[in-house]
PDB file of N, H, CA, C and O in Angstrom:
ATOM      1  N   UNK A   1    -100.410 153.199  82.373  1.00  0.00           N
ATOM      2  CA  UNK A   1     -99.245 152.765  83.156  1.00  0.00           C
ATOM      3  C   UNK A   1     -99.273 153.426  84.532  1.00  0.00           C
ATOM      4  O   UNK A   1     -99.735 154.567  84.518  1.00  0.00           O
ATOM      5  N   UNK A   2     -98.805 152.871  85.937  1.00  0.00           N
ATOM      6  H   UNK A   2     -98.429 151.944  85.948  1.00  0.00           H
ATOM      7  CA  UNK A   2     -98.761 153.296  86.758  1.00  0.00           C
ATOM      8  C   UNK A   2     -97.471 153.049  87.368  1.00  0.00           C
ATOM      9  O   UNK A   2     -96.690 152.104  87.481  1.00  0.00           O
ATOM     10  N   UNK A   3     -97.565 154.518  87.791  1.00  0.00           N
ATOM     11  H   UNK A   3     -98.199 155.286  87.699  1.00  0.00           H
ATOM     12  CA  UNK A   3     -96.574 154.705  88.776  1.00  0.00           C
ATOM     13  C   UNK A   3     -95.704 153.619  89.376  1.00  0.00           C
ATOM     14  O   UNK A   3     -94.493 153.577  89.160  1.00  0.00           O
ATOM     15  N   UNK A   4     -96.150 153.007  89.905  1.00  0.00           N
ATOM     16  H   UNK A   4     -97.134 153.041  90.081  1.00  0.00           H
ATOM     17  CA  UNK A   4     -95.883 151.722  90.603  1.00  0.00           C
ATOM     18  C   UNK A   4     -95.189 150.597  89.747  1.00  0.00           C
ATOM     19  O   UNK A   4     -94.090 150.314  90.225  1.00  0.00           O
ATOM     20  N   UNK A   5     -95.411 150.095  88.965  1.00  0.00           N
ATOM     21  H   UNK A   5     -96.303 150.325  88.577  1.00  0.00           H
ATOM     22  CA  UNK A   5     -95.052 148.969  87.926  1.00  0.00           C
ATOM     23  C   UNK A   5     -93.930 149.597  87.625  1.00  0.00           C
ATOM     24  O   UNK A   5     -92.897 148.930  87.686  1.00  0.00           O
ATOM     25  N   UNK A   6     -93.826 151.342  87.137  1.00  0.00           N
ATOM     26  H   UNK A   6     -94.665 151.884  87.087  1.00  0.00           H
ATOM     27  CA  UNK A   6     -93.043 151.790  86.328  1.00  0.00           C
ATOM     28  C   UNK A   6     -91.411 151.830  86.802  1.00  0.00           C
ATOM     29  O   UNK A   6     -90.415 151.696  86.092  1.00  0.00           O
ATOM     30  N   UNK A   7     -91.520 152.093  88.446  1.00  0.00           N
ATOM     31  H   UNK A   7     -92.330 152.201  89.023  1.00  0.00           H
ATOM     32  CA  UNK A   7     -90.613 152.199  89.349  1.00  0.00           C
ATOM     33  C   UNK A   7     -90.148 150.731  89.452  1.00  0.00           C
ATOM     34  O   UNK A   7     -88.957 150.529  89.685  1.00  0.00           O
ATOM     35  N   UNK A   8     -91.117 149.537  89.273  1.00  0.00           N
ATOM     36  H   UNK A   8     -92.085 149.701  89.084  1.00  0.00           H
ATOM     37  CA  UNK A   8     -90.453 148.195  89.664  1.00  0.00           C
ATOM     38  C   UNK A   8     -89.810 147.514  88.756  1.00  0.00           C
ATOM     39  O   UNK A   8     -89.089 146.563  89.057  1.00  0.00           O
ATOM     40  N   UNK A   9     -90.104 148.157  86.832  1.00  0.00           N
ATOM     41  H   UNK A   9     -90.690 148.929  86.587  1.00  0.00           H
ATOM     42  CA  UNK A   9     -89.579 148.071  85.598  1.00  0.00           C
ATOM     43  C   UNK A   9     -87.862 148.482  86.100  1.00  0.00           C
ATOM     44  O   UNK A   9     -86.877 147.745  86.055  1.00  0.00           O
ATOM     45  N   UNK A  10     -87.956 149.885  86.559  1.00  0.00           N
ATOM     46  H   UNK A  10     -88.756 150.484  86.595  1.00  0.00           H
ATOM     47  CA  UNK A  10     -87.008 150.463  86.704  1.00  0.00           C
ATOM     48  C   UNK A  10     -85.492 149.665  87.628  1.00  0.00           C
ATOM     49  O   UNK A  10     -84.317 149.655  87.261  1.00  0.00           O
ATOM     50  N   UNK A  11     -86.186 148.999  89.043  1.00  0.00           N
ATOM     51  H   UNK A  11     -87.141 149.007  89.341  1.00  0.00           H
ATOM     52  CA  UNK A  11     -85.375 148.008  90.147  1.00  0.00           C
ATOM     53  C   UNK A  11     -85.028 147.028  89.287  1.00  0.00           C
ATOM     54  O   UNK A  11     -83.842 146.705  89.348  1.00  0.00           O
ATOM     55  N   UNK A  12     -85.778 146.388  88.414  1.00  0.00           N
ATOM     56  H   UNK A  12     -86.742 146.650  88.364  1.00  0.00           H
ATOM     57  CA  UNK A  12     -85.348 145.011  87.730  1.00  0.00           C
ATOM     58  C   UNK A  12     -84.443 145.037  86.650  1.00  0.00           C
ATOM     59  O   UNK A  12     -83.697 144.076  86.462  1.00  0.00           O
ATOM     60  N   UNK A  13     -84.419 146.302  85.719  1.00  0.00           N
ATOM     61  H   UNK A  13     -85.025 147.083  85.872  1.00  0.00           H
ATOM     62  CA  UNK A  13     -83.581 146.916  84.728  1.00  0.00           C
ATOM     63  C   UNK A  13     -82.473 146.812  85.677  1.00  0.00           C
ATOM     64  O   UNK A  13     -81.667 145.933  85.371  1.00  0.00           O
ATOM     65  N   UNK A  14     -82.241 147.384  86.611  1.00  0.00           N
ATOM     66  H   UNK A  14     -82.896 148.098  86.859  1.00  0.00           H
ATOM     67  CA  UNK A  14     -81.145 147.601  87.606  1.00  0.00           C
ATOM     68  C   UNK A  14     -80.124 146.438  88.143  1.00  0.00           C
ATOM     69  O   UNK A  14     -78.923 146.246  87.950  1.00  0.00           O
ATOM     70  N   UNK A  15     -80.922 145.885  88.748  1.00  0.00           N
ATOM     71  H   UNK A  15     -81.898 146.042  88.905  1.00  0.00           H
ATOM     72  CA  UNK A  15     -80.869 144.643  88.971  1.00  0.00           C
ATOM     73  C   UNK A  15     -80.165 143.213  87.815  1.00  0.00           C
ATOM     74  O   UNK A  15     -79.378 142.314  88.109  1.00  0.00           O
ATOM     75  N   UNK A  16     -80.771 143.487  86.638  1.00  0.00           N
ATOM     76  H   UNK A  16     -81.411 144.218  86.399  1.00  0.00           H
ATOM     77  CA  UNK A  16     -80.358 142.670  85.635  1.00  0.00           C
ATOM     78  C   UNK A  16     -79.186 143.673  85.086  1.00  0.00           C
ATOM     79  O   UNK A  16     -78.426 143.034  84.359  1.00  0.00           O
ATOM     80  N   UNK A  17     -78.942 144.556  85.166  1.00  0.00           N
ATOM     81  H   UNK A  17     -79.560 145.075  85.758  1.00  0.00           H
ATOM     82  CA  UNK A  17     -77.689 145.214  85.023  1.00  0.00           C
ATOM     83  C   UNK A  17     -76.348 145.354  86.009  1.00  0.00           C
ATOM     84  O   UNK A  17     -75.261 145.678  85.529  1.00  0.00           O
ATOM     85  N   UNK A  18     -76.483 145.143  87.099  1.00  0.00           N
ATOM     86  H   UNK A  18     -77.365 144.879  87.489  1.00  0.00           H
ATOM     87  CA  UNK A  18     -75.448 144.747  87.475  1.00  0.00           C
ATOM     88  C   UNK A  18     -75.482 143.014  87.716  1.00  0.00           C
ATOM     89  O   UNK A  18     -74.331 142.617  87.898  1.00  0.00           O
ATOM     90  N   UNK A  19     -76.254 142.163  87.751  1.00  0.00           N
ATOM     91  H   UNK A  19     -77.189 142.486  87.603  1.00  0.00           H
ATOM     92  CA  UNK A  19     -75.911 140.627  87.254  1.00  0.00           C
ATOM     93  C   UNK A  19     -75.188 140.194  85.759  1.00  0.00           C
ATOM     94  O   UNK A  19     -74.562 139.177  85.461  1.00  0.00           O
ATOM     95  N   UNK A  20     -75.500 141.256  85.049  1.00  0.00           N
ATOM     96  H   UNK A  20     -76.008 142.082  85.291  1.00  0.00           H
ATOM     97  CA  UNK A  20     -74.416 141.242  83.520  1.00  0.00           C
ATOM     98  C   UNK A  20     -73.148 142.006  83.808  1.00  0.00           C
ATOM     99  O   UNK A  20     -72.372 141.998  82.853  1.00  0.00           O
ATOM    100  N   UNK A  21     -72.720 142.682  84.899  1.00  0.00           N
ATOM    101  H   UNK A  21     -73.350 142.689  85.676  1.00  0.00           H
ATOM    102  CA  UNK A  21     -71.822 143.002  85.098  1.00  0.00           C
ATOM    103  C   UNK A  21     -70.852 142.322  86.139  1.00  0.00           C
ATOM    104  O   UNK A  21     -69.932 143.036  86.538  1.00  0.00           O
ATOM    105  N   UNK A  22     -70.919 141.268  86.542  1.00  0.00           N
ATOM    106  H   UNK A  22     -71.666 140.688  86.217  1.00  0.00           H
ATOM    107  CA  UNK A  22     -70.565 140.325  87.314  1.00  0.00           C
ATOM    108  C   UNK A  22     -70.126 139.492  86.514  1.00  0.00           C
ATOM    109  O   UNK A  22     -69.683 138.418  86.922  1.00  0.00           O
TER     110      UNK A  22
END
């Protein structure tokens, strides 16, 4: 796993968490 992917896992988790909070 790299670094990179792991951080963009992280934006999209984010992301789809505040669109379920809307």
């Amino acid at each position: 796993m790299s670094i990179v992917s792991n951080s963009i896992v992280k934006i999209i988790k984010k992301a789809y968490n505040i669109i379920n909070n809307m």
